[in-house]
Amino acid sequence: MSVKFGQQKRWGGLFCPQQRGGILSTHSVSSCLPRDLSWQTTQQESTFAVMGEKPLKILACGDVEGSINAVFNRVRTIQKKSGQFDLLLCVGNFFGSSPGAQAEWQEYKSGAKKAPIHTYILGAASQETLRFFPSADGCELADNITYLGRRGVFTGASGLQIAYVSGREGQQDPTPAHCFSPKDLTQLVEPLISNNQFRGVDILLTSQWPRGVWQYANSPEVNTKFCGTTSISHLAYKLKPRYHFAAVEGVHYERLPYRNHVVLQENTQHVSRFIALATVNNPEKRKYLYAFNIIPMKSMEASELVKQPQDVTESPYSRMVRENTLSDPTVQEPASQFFFDLGKKQRGGGRGQGGRGRKRPSDGDGQNQGQPWDSDRQSQRLPFDLDRPKQPRRPPQPSGPCWFCLASPQVEKHLVISIGTHCYLALAKGSLTPQHVLVLPIGHYQSVVELSSEVVKELDRYKMAVRTFYKSKGQRCVLFERNYHSQHLQIQVVPVPEDKCTTEDIKEAFMLQAQEQNMELMEIPQHTDLKQIAPPGTPYFYVELDSGEKLFYRIQKNFPLQFGREVLASEALLNIPERADWRECKQTPEEEEGLSKQLRNDFQPYDFALED
């Protein structure tokens, strides 16, 4: 017989309704765990264990899909080696529709078999498995197996707080029983965030992925064009879970931890971790179990809770929420290759350029003029009170002649090394060294913080390609940008021989010269998105070292325009102080042509634009 949560039953002494709580994680038994299980531990959990706080030991599991014996046998093996765990959380499809899966479940439902651990599952994520859930409310389905419910928050007696949403995003009205609606998410979020003491939840369980979770981080083995849903992204953004588990994509993906605050603008908050788990018994042996220790948030000192791991990144959702889109508005620059034939008119360049300008679809448009417009993206309405989405727009155009817009007649074509879809690489005029290059956007943008996501992605590819190229020649890569008295974005990329100085020497040289000129050059965390600390229009100077370390200065006034070159040309580094000013390093067009040709040939093995 089913027992509803409303009857105040305490499931294994761990959970009961209407209590408050929190979370944390640990790495202590990884050496004895099976290959298909991940174990996570953090410094905070280790600290609290030493202090006497006993963390909860939790397992999370991906789609079981009826392989109930398989997952519980695996749990028994793990517990035999690592001790008893407190609970198992299952996301995705727990039940299967095959006759064998149904027979397996019947053994547990009848009491012939019993789960070896307190198990909590989400509701149906498909129409076929709805029959296994007698109610939309949470209830006990079998001994030690509990259905959490359609959506809600449960807090353990320990203070651990778990938010959950069952099923998939509903695309029709009324919402099918195996789907959730915007109203479900609103009813889940509003009671939590209306409390001015709310800092976040310990765990968030969803079946679907949040869309765009891979931004600023490692890429998952899925087609990101169709993966995830925006509503789950906004749910994660609002609830700030310390752990977020999802499934249904059939792969294991553990994202780098991300911040829940804006660096230098907001107080430091705890980090979030997103983990997607594969299907039980998948033939590729992808991980479907994840073990972690956690101490409730409410039991932690704020100083311990907000400690930031070294690999932390920006939040993948912050820009999306600001702009109310899945990513930056789609800015499609002309895809034609301008390679060494820039005198011809560009295709799709707008008025007076012999081609039709791209535009977003409007009522009555049967054709989208070749624009890869995502109608599903436009139609998604978010369950929170946010601004309307911005619409795609053309990149800004220069107010006058620009020496760096690739379609401009002012561009010195012989300096171009490589051309991609959105960016290009060119030999720096008056270069510090023969391999000093610039990475520039094809369209007219003043700084990195104004770029669309597509341009940023290709810019990063060029940066990585040049780093690899320099490394093959025993050189360190130093990048810097000056957004001050400049019309068009230029990323200066300068090689420094490894035998001349260390990365620490380069960093120290920048810091010392900044101090001498009364400038506060700050080190900012790796994976920091400049848009978070320097809104468009902010003048700044930025350095990125080959170690990934980043230095940032918000320019006030009277900034020395040659500062980056002066530091690199100094005796402490390249020892070519006479080349600090590019105007003193001019060459004839023939000399520049020779250097460009040589560099173009040398860079060719690393030029992804040739492959694309």
Coordinates of C-alpha atoms in Angstrom, one line a residue:
M1 CA 0.0 0.0 0.0
S2 CA 1.3 3.5 -0.8
V3 CA 2.0 5.9 1.9
K4 CA 2.0 9.6 1.1
F5 CA 4.5 12.1 2.4
G6 CA 1.6 14.1 3.9
Q7 CA 1.3 11.4 6.5
Q8 CA 4.5 12.6 8.0
K9 CA 6.4 9.4 7.5
R10 CA 10.1 9.7 8.0
W11 CA 11.9 7.8 5.3
G12 CA 14.7 5.9 7.0
G13 CA 15.0 8.7 9.6
L14 CA 16.6 10.9 6.9
F15 CA 13.7 13.0 5.4
C16 CA 10.6 14.5 6.7
P17 CA 8.5 17.4 5.4
Q18 CA 8.8 21.0 6.3
Q19 CA 12.4 21.0 7.7
R20 CA 15.2 23.2 6.6
G21 CA 18.7 22.0 5.5
G22 CA 21.8 22.0 3.3
I23 CA 24.9 20.1 1.7
L24 CA 28.6 19.3 0.9
S25 CA 31.0 16.7 -0.8
T26 CA 34.1 14.3 -0.4
H27 CA 36.8 12.0 -2.0
S28 CA 37.8 9.3 0.5
V29 CA 37.2 5.9 -1.1
S30 CA 38.0 6.4 -4.8
S31 CA 40.8 3.8 -4.8
C32 CA 38.3 0.9 -4.2
L33 CA 35.3 2.1 -6.2
P34 CA 34.3 0.4 -9.5
R35 CA 35.0 2.1 -12.9
D36 CA 31.4 3.1 -13.5
L37 CA 31.2 5.1 -10.3
S38 CA 32.5 8.7 -9.7
W39 CA 33.5 9.8 -6.2
Q40 CA 33.6 13.5 -5.3
T41 CA 35.1 15.1 -2.2
T42 CA 35.9 18.7 -1.5
Q43 CA 38.2 20.4 0.9
Q44 CA 35.3 21.7 2.9
E45 CA 34.0 18.2 3.7
S46 CA 37.4 17.1 4.7
T47 CA 37.7 20.1 7.0
F48 CA 34.4 19.4 8.7
A49 CA 35.2 15.7 9.0
V50 CA 38.2 16.6 11.0
M51 CA 36.2 19.0 13.1
G52 CA 33.7 16.2 14.0
E53 CA 30.8 17.0 11.7
K54 CA 29.8 13.7 10.1
P55 CA 29.0 14.2 6.4
L56 CA 26.2 12.2 4.7
K57 CA 27.3 9.6 2.2
I58 CA 25.1 9.8 -0.9
L59 CA 24.9 7.9 -4.2
A60 CA 23.4 9.4 -7.3
C61 CA 22.3 7.3 -10.3
G62 CA 21.3 7.9 -13.9
D63 CA 18.6 6.3 -15.9
V64 CA 17.9 2.8 -14.4
E65 CA 15.3 2.0 -17.1
G66 CA 14.1 -1.1 -15.3
S67 CA 17.6 -2.6 -14.6
I68 CA 16.8 -2.5 -10.9
N69 CA 18.6 -5.6 -9.9
A70 CA 21.7 -4.4 -11.7
V71 CA 21.9 -1.1 -9.9
F72 CA 21.1 -2.5 -6.4
N73 CA 23.7 -5.3 -6.9
R74 CA 26.2 -2.6 -7.8
V75 CA 25.2 -0.6 -4.7
R76 CA 25.7 -3.7 -2.5
T77 CA 29.2 -4.2 -4.0
I78 CA 30.1 -0.5 -3.2
Q79 CA 28.8 -0.7 0.3
K80 CA 30.7 -3.9 1.0
K81 CA 33.9 -2.1 0.1
S82 CA 33.2 1.4 1.3
G83 CA 30.6 1.1 4.1
Q84 CA 26.9 2.0 4.2
F85 CA 25.6 5.0 2.3
D86 CA 22.8 7.0 3.6
L87 CA 20.7 7.2 0.4
L88 CA 20.5 6.7 -3.3
L89 CA 19.1 9.5 -5.6
C90 CA 17.9 8.4 -9.0
V91 CA 17.3 10.8 -11.9
G92 CA 15.9 10.1 -15.4
N93 CA 13.8 7.0 -16.2
F94 CA 13.8 4.6 -13.2
F95 CA 11.3 2.1 -14.7
G96 CA 11.5 0.2 -18.0
S97 CA 8.6 -0.9 -20.3
S98 CA 9.9 -4.3 -21.3
P99 CA 8.3 -7.4 -19.8
G100 CA 11.6 -8.3 -18.1
A101 CA 11.8 -4.9 -16.5
Q102 CA 8.2 -5.1 -15.3
A103 CA 8.8 -8.6 -13.8
E104 CA 11.9 -7.3 -12.0
W105 CA 9.9 -4.4 -10.5
Q106 CA 7.1 -6.8 -9.3
E107 CA 9.6 -8.6 -7.1
Y108 CA 10.3 -5.4 -5.2
K109 CA 6.7 -4.2 -5.2
S110 CA 5.5 -7.5 -3.7
G111 CA 8.2 -7.5 -1.0
A112 CA 10.0 -10.5 -2.4
K113 CA 13.1 -8.3 -2.8
K114 CA 14.2 -5.2 -0.9
A115 CA 16.3 -2.3 -1.9
P116 CA 19.6 -2.3 0.1
I117 CA 19.6 1.5 0.5
H118 CA 17.0 4.2 1.0
T119 CA 16.2 5.0 -2.6
Y120 CA 14.5 8.2 -3.9
I121 CA 13.4 8.5 -7.5
L122 CA 11.9 11.1 -9.8
G123 CA 8.6 10.6 -11.6
A124 CA 7.9 9.4 -15.2
A125 CA 10.0 11.0 -18.0
S126 CA 8.0 9.2 -20.6
Q127 CA 4.3 8.3 -21.3
E128 CA 5.1 4.5 -21.2
T129 CA 6.1 4.5 -17.5
L130 CA 3.3 6.6 -16.1
R131 CA 1.5 3.5 -14.9
F132 CA 4.2 2.8 -12.2
F133 CA 3.2 6.0 -10.4
P134 CA -0.1 5.9 -8.5
S135 CA -0.2 9.6 -7.8
A136 CA 1.4 12.9 -8.7
D137 CA 2.2 13.3 -5.0
G138 CA 5.2 11.6 -3.5
C139 CA 4.7 8.2 -2.0
E140 CA 6.4 5.0 -1.1
L141 CA 6.3 2.6 -4.0
A142 CA 8.0 -0.4 -2.3
D143 CA 10.0 -1.0 0.8
N144 CA 13.0 1.5 0.7
I145 CA 11.9 2.9 -2.7
T146 CA 10.2 6.3 -2.6
Y147 CA 8.8 8.5 -5.4
L148 CA 9.6 12.1 -4.5
G149 CA 6.7 13.6 -6.4
R150 CA 6.1 15.9 -9.4
R151 CA 8.2 18.8 -8.0
G152 CA 9.1 20.1 -4.5
V153 CA 11.7 20.5 -1.8
F154 CA 12.4 18.0 0.9
T155 CA 14.7 18.6 3.8
G156 CA 16.3 15.9 5.9
A157 CA 16.5 15.7 9.6
S158 CA 20.2 16.4 9.1
G159 CA 19.3 19.7 7.4
L160 CA 20.1 18.5 3.9
Q161 CA 17.8 20.3 1.4
I162 CA 16.9 18.6 -1.9
A163 CA 14.9 20.3 -4.7
Y164 CA 13.5 18.2 -7.5
V165 CA 11.4 18.3 -10.7
S166 CA 10.2 15.2 -12.4
G167 CA 9.7 14.5 -16.1
R168 CA 10.4 16.6 -19.1
E169 CA 9.4 20.1 -20.1
G170 CA 5.9 20.2 -21.4
Q171 CA 5.4 21.7 -24.9
Q172 CA 1.6 21.7 -25.0
D173 CA -1.3 22.8 -22.9
P174 CA -2.6 21.1 -20.8
T175 CA 0.8 19.7 -19.8
P176 CA 1.0 15.8 -20.0
A177 CA 1.3 13.9 -16.8
H178 CA 5.0 13.0 -17.5
C179 CA 6.0 16.6 -18.1
F180 CA 6.4 19.8 -16.0
S181 CA 5.0 23.2 -16.7
P182 CA 6.2 26.8 -16.1
K183 CA 3.7 26.9 -13.3
D184 CA 5.4 23.9 -11.6
L185 CA 8.8 25.7 -11.7
T186 CA 7.3 28.9 -10.4
Q187 CA 5.6 27.2 -7.5
L188 CA 8.9 25.5 -6.7
V189 CA 11.1 28.6 -6.9
E190 CA 9.1 31.4 -5.4
P191 CA 8.7 30.1 -1.8
L192 CA 12.4 29.6 -1.6
I193 CA 13.8 32.8 -3.1
S194 CA 11.2 34.9 -1.2
N195 CA 13.0 34.0 2.0
N196 CA 15.8 36.6 2.5
Q197 CA 17.9 34.0 4.2
F198 CA 17.9 31.8 1.2
R199 CA 21.4 31.0 -0.1
G200 CA 20.7 28.0 -2.3
V201 CA 19.8 24.3 -2.1
D202 CA 22.2 21.5 -1.4
I203 CA 21.0 19.3 -4.3
L204 CA 18.8 19.7 -7.4
L205 CA 17.4 16.7 -9.2
T206 CA 16.1 17.0 -12.7
S207 CA 15.8 14.5 -15.5
Q208 CA 16.6 16.9 -18.3
W209 CA 19.8 18.9 -18.6
P210 CA 19.9 22.7 -18.3
R211 CA 20.6 24.2 -21.7
G212 CA 24.0 25.8 -22.1
V213 CA 25.5 24.3 -19.0
W214 CA 28.7 23.6 -21.0
Q215 CA 29.4 27.3 -21.5
Y216 CA 32.8 28.3 -20.2
A217 CA 33.7 24.7 -19.5
N218 CA 34.5 21.3 -20.9
S219 CA 32.3 20.1 -23.7
P220 CA 29.9 17.1 -23.2
E221 CA 29.7 14.2 -25.7
V222 CA 26.2 15.2 -26.9
N223 CA 24.8 17.3 -29.7
T224 CA 24.5 20.6 -27.8
K225 CA 22.2 22.0 -30.5
F226 CA 19.4 19.8 -29.2
C227 CA 20.4 19.1 -25.6
G228 CA 18.7 20.5 -22.5
T229 CA 16.0 23.0 -21.9
T230 CA 16.2 26.7 -21.0
S231 CA 13.7 26.4 -18.1
I232 CA 16.0 24.0 -16.2
S233 CA 18.8 26.5 -16.8
H234 CA 16.8 29.2 -15.1
L235 CA 15.8 26.9 -12.3
A236 CA 19.4 26.1 -11.6
Y237 CA 20.3 29.8 -11.8
K238 CA 17.6 30.6 -9.2
L239 CA 18.2 27.8 -6.8
K240 CA 22.0 27.8 -6.8
P241 CA 22.4 24.1 -6.0
R242 CA 25.7 22.8 -4.8
Y243 CA 25.1 19.7 -6.7
H244 CA 22.8 19.3 -9.7
F245 CA 22.1 15.8 -11.1
A246 CA 20.4 15.0 -14.5
A247 CA 20.2 12.2 -17.0
V248 CA 18.2 11.1 -20.1
E249 CA 21.0 11.9 -22.6
G250 CA 22.8 8.6 -22.1
V251 CA 26.2 10.1 -21.3
H252 CA 28.3 10.9 -18.3
Y253 CA 29.4 14.6 -18.0
E254 CA 30.9 16.3 -15.0
R255 CA 31.2 20.0 -15.6
L256 CA 33.8 22.1 -13.9
P257 CA 32.4 23.9 -10.8
Y258 CA 31.0 27.3 -11.5
R259 CA 30.4 30.5 -9.4
N260 CA 27.1 31.8 -8.3
H261 CA 28.4 35.4 -8.0
V262 CA 30.0 38.1 -10.2
V263 CA 33.7 38.5 -9.4
L264 CA 34.5 42.0 -8.0
Q265 CA 30.9 43.0 -8.0
E266 CA 29.1 40.6 -5.6
N267 CA 29.9 38.9 -2.4
T268 CA 31.5 35.5 -2.8
Q269 CA 29.0 32.6 -2.8
H270 CA 29.3 28.8 -2.9
V271 CA 30.1 27.0 -6.1
S272 CA 27.8 24.7 -8.0
R273 CA 28.6 21.4 -9.7
F274 CA 26.6 19.8 -12.5
I275 CA 26.8 16.1 -13.1
A276 CA 25.0 14.2 -15.8
L277 CA 24.9 10.4 -15.4
A278 CA 24.6 7.7 -18.0
T279 CA 22.2 4.8 -18.3
V280 CA 22.7 1.7 -16.0
N281 CA 24.4 -1.2 -17.9
N282 CA 25.2 1.0 -20.9
P283 CA 27.5 -0.9 -23.4
E284 CA 30.0 1.9 -23.5
K285 CA 30.7 1.5 -19.7
R286 CA 30.0 5.2 -19.1
K287 CA 29.6 6.2 -15.5
Y288 CA 26.1 6.0 -14.1
L289 CA 26.8 6.2 -10.4
Y290 CA 28.3 9.1 -8.5
A291 CA 29.3 9.0 -4.8
F292 CA 29.8 12.0 -2.6
N293 CA 30.0 13.2 1.0
I294 CA 28.0 16.2 1.9
I295 CA 27.5 18.3 5.0
P296 CA 24.3 20.4 5.1
M297 CA 24.8 24.1 4.1
K298 CA 23.2 25.3 7.3
S299 CA 25.8 23.5 9.4
M300 CA 28.7 25.2 7.7
E301 CA 30.5 28.4 8.4
A302 CA 30.1 30.9 5.6
S303 CA 33.9 31.1 5.1
E304 CA 34.1 27.4 4.5
L305 CA 31.0 27.3 2.3
V306 CA 32.3 29.9 -0.2
K307 CA 35.8 28.5 -0.7
Q308 CA 36.5 28.5 -4.4
P309 CA 38.3 25.6 -6.1
Q310 CA 41.1 26.4 -8.5
D311 CA 39.2 25.2 -11.6
V312 CA 36.0 27.2 -10.9
T313 CA 34.5 29.0 -13.9
E314 CA 31.9 31.7 -14.5
S315 CA 28.2 30.7 -14.3
P316 CA 27.0 29.3 -17.6
Y317 CA 23.6 30.9 -17.0
S318 CA 24.4 34.5 -16.0
R319 CA 24.7 35.9 -19.5
M320 CA 21.7 33.9 -20.6
V321 CA 19.5 35.3 -17.9
R322 CA 20.7 38.9 -18.5
E323 CA 19.8 38.6 -22.2
N324 CA 16.9 36.1 -21.7
T325 CA 18.2 33.8 -24.4
L326 CA 20.0 30.5 -24.6
S327 CA 23.2 32.2 -25.6
D328 CA 24.2 35.6 -27.1
P329 CA 21.8 36.8 -29.8
T330 CA 22.8 35.1 -33.0
V331 CA 25.1 37.4 -34.9
Q332 CA 25.8 35.9 -38.3
E333 CA 28.8 37.5 -40.0
P334 CA 29.4 36.8 -43.7
A335 CA 30.8 33.3 -44.0
S336 CA 32.5 33.8 -47.3
Q337 CA 36.3 33.6 -47.3
F338 CA 37.9 37.0 -48.0
F339 CA 41.3 35.3 -48.5
F340 CA 43.6 37.8 -50.3
D341 CA 40.7 39.1 -52.4
L342 CA 39.3 41.8 -50.2
G343 CA 38.5 44.2 -53.0
K344 CA 35.3 42.2 -54.0
K345 CA 32.0 43.0 -52.5
Q346 CA 31.0 40.8 -49.6
R347 CA 28.1 38.5 -49.8
G348 CA 25.3 39.4 -47.4
G349 CA 26.9 42.7 -46.5
G350 CA 23.9 44.9 -46.5
R351 CA 23.0 47.9 -48.5
G352 CA 25.1 48.9 -51.4
Q353 CA 27.1 45.7 -51.3
G354 CA 25.4 43.7 -54.0
G355 CA 23.8 41.4 -51.5
R356 CA 20.8 41.2 -49.3
G357 CA 21.4 41.9 -45.6
R358 CA 20.5 39.2 -43.2
K359 CA 17.4 39.9 -41.0
R360 CA 15.4 38.1 -38.5
P361 CA 12.1 36.6 -39.7
S362 CA 9.0 38.7 -39.4
D363 CA 5.3 37.9 -39.9
G364 CA 4.6 36.7 -43.4
D365 CA 8.2 35.7 -44.1
G366 CA 8.1 32.4 -45.9
Q367 CA 11.8 32.4 -46.4
N368 CA 14.4 33.4 -43.8
Q369 CA 16.9 34.6 -46.4
G370 CA 19.4 31.9 -45.3
Q371 CA 19.3 33.0 -41.7
P372 CA 19.8 30.1 -39.3
W373 CA 17.0 31.4 -37.0
D374 CA 16.1 29.1 -34.2
S375 CA 12.3 29.4 -33.9
D376 CA 12.2 27.1 -30.9
R377 CA 14.5 29.4 -29.0
Q378 CA 12.4 32.4 -29.8
S379 CA 9.1 30.7 -28.7
Q380 CA 10.4 29.4 -25.4
R381 CA 8.9 31.5 -22.6
L382 CA 10.6 31.4 -19.3
P383 CA 8.8 30.7 -16.0
F384 CA 10.4 33.6 -14.3
D385 CA 9.8 37.4 -14.5
L386 CA 12.5 38.4 -16.9
D387 CA 12.8 40.8 -19.8
R388 CA 11.9 39.9 -23.3
P389 CA 14.6 38.3 -25.5
K390 CA 16.9 40.5 -27.5
Q391 CA 16.7 40.0 -31.2
P392 CA 19.6 39.1 -33.5
R393 CA 21.4 42.1 -35.0
R394 CA 24.2 42.9 -37.3
P395 CA 27.6 43.7 -35.7
P396 CA 28.2 47.4 -35.3
Q397 CA 29.7 49.2 -38.3
P398 CA 32.6 51.6 -38.0
S399 CA 31.8 55.3 -38.1
G400 CA 34.7 56.0 -40.5
P401 CA 37.6 54.1 -42.1
C402 CA 38.9 51.2 -40.0
W403 CA 42.3 49.6 -40.5
F404 CA 41.2 46.3 -39.1
C405 CA 37.7 45.5 -40.4
L406 CA 38.6 42.8 -42.9
A407 CA 36.3 44.0 -45.6
S408 CA 37.7 47.6 -45.4
P409 CA 39.9 48.8 -48.2
Q410 CA 42.3 50.1 -45.6
V411 CA 43.3 46.6 -44.5
E412 CA 46.9 45.7 -45.5
K413 CA 46.0 42.4 -47.0
H414 CA 49.6 41.1 -47.2
L415 CA 49.8 40.9 -43.4
V416 CA 46.9 38.4 -43.1
I417 CA 48.0 34.9 -42.0
S418 CA 44.6 33.0 -41.6
I419 CA 40.9 33.8 -42.0
G420 CA 38.1 32.0 -40.2
T421 CA 34.4 32.6 -40.2
H422 CA 34.3 35.3 -37.6
C423 CA 38.0 36.1 -36.8
Y424 CA 41.3 36.4 -38.6
L425 CA 45.0 36.3 -37.8
A426 CA 47.5 38.8 -39.0
L427 CA 51.1 39.7 -38.5
A428 CA 51.4 42.7 -36.2
K429 CA 52.7 45.8 -38.0
G430 CA 55.9 46.8 -36.4
S431 CA 56.0 43.5 -34.6
L432 CA 58.1 42.9 -31.5
T433 CA 59.3 39.6 -32.9
P434 CA 58.9 37.9 -36.4
Q435 CA 56.0 35.8 -34.9
H436 CA 54.1 38.5 -33.1
V437 CA 50.5 38.3 -34.3
L438 CA 47.1 39.9 -33.8
V439 CA 43.8 38.0 -33.5
L440 CA 41.0 40.2 -34.7
P441 CA 37.2 39.9 -35.3
I442 CA 36.2 40.2 -39.0
G443 CA 33.3 42.5 -38.0
H444 CA 33.7 45.8 -36.2
Y445 CA 33.9 45.3 -32.5
Q446 CA 35.8 47.5 -30.1
S447 CA 36.5 45.0 -27.3
V448 CA 36.2 41.3 -26.3
V449 CA 33.3 42.2 -24.0
E450 CA 31.2 43.2 -27.0
L451 CA 31.6 40.0 -29.0
S452 CA 28.9 37.5 -29.6
S453 CA 29.3 33.9 -28.4
E454 CA 30.1 32.6 -31.9
V455 CA 32.9 35.2 -32.3
V456 CA 34.3 34.4 -28.8
K457 CA 34.3 30.7 -29.6
E458 CA 36.4 31.2 -32.8
L459 CA 38.6 33.7 -31.1
D460 CA 39.4 31.1 -28.4
R461 CA 40.2 28.6 -31.1
Y462 CA 42.7 31.0 -32.7
K463 CA 44.3 31.6 -29.3
M464 CA 44.7 27.9 -28.7
A465 CA 46.1 27.3 -32.1
V466 CA 48.7 30.1 -31.7
R467 CA 49.6 28.8 -28.2
T468 CA 50.2 25.3 -29.7
F469 CA 52.2 26.8 -32.5
Y470 CA 54.5 28.8 -30.1
K471 CA 54.9 25.7 -27.8
S472 CA 56.2 23.7 -30.7
K473 CA 58.9 26.2 -31.0
G474 CA 59.8 26.3 -27.3
Q475 CA 58.0 29.6 -26.7
R476 CA 55.6 30.9 -24.1
C477 CA 52.5 32.7 -25.3
V478 CA 51.5 36.1 -23.8
L479 CA 48.2 37.7 -24.9
F480 CA 47.1 41.2 -24.0
E481 CA 44.3 43.6 -25.0
R482 CA 44.0 47.3 -24.5
N483 CA 40.5 48.6 -24.7
Y484 CA 41.5 52.3 -24.6
H485 CA 42.0 54.7 -27.5
S486 CA 41.3 51.9 -29.9
Q487 CA 38.5 51.5 -32.4
H488 CA 38.8 47.8 -33.3
L489 CA 39.5 44.9 -31.0
Q490 CA 43.1 43.7 -31.3
I491 CA 44.4 40.7 -29.2
Q492 CA 48.2 41.0 -29.3
V493 CA 49.8 37.6 -29.1
V494 CA 53.6 37.7 -28.4
P495 CA 55.9 34.7 -28.1
V496 CA 58.6 34.7 -25.4
P497 CA 61.3 32.0 -25.6
E498 CA 61.1 29.6 -22.7
D499 CA 64.8 29.7 -22.1
K500 CA 64.7 33.5 -21.5
C501 CA 62.3 33.6 -18.6
T502 CA 59.6 31.8 -16.7
T503 CA 55.9 32.5 -16.6
E504 CA 56.4 33.9 -13.1
D505 CA 59.1 36.3 -14.4
I506 CA 56.6 37.6 -17.0
K507 CA 53.9 38.0 -14.4
E508 CA 56.3 39.8 -12.1
A509 CA 57.4 42.2 -14.9
F510 CA 53.9 43.3 -15.6
M511 CA 53.1 43.8 -11.9
L512 CA 56.3 45.7 -11.2
Q513 CA 55.9 48.1 -14.2
A514 CA 52.3 48.7 -13.2
Q515 CA 53.3 49.6 -9.7
E516 CA 55.9 52.0 -10.9
Q517 CA 53.2 53.8 -12.9
N518 CA 50.8 53.8 -10.0
M519 CA 48.4 51.3 -11.6
E520 CA 46.8 48.4 -9.7
L521 CA 47.1 45.4 -11.9
M522 CA 44.9 42.7 -10.3
E523 CA 45.0 39.0 -10.8
I524 CA 41.5 37.7 -11.5
P525 CA 40.4 34.0 -11.3
Q526 CA 40.9 31.8 -14.3
H527 CA 37.8 31.1 -16.4
T528 CA 36.6 34.6 -15.5
D529 CA 34.3 36.1 -18.2
L530 CA 35.5 39.7 -18.8
K531 CA 31.9 40.7 -19.5
Q532 CA 31.2 40.2 -15.8
I533 CA 33.8 42.7 -14.5
A534 CA 34.0 45.1 -17.5
P535 CA 30.7 46.0 -19.0
P536 CA 30.8 47.3 -22.6
G537 CA 32.3 50.7 -22.8
T538 CA 34.6 50.1 -19.8
P539 CA 38.3 51.0 -20.6
Y540 CA 40.6 48.2 -19.5
F541 CA 43.9 46.5 -20.0
Y542 CA 44.1 42.7 -19.8
V543 CA 46.9 40.1 -19.9
E544 CA 46.6 36.3 -20.2
L545 CA 49.7 34.2 -19.5
D546 CA 50.5 30.7 -20.8
S547 CA 49.7 29.3 -17.4
G548 CA 46.1 30.6 -17.7
E549 CA 46.7 33.3 -15.1
K550 CA 44.9 36.6 -15.9
L551 CA 45.8 40.2 -15.0
F552 CA 43.3 43.0 -15.3
Y553 CA 43.4 46.8 -14.9
R554 CA 40.4 49.1 -15.1
I555 CA 41.9 52.1 -16.9
Q556 CA 41.2 55.5 -15.2
K557 CA 43.1 58.0 -17.3
N558 CA 46.4 58.7 -19.0
F559 CA 47.2 55.0 -19.6
P560 CA 50.5 54.5 -21.5
L561 CA 49.4 53.1 -24.9
Q562 CA 52.6 51.0 -25.4
F563 CA 52.4 49.5 -21.9
G564 CA 52.1 45.9 -23.0
R565 CA 54.9 46.2 -25.5
E566 CA 57.1 48.0 -23.1
V567 CA 56.9 45.3 -20.5
L568 CA 57.6 42.5 -23.0
A569 CA 60.4 44.4 -24.7
S570 CA 62.1 45.2 -21.3
E571 CA 65.5 43.8 -20.4
A572 CA 63.8 41.4 -17.9
L573 CA 62.0 39.6 -20.7
L574 CA 62.8 39.9 -24.5
N575 CA 65.5 42.5 -23.9
I576 CA 64.7 44.6 -26.9
P577 CA 63.7 47.9 -25.4
E578 CA 64.3 49.7 -28.6
R579 CA 61.3 47.9 -30.1
A580 CA 58.8 49.0 -27.4
D581 CA 57.1 51.5 -29.8
W582 CA 55.8 49.9 -33.0
R583 CA 56.4 53.1 -35.0
E584 CA 60.1 52.5 -34.5
C585 CA 59.9 49.1 -36.0
K586 CA 58.4 49.8 -39.4
Q587 CA 59.5 47.7 -42.3
T588 CA 59.0 48.0 -46.1
P589 CA 56.0 46.3 -47.6
E590 CA 58.4 43.8 -49.2
E591 CA 59.9 42.9 -45.8
E592 CA 56.4 42.5 -44.3
E593 CA 55.3 40.3 -47.2
G594 CA 58.3 38.0 -46.7
L595 CA 57.7 37.7 -42.9
S596 CA 53.9 37.1 -43.5
K597 CA 54.6 34.4 -46.1
Q598 CA 57.1 32.6 -43.8
L599 CA 54.7 32.8 -40.9
R600 CA 51.7 31.6 -43.0
N601 CA 53.7 28.5 -44.0
D602 CA 54.9 27.8 -40.5
F603 CA 51.4 28.2 -39.0
Q604 CA 49.7 26.1 -41.6
P605 CA 49.7 22.8 -39.6
Y606 CA 47.9 24.6 -36.8
D607 CA 45.4 26.5 -38.9
F608 CA 42.0 25.0 -38.2
A609 CA 40.5 27.5 -40.8
L610 CA 42.0 25.5 -43.6
E611 CA 40.4 22.3 -42.3
D612 CA 37.0 23.9 -41.8

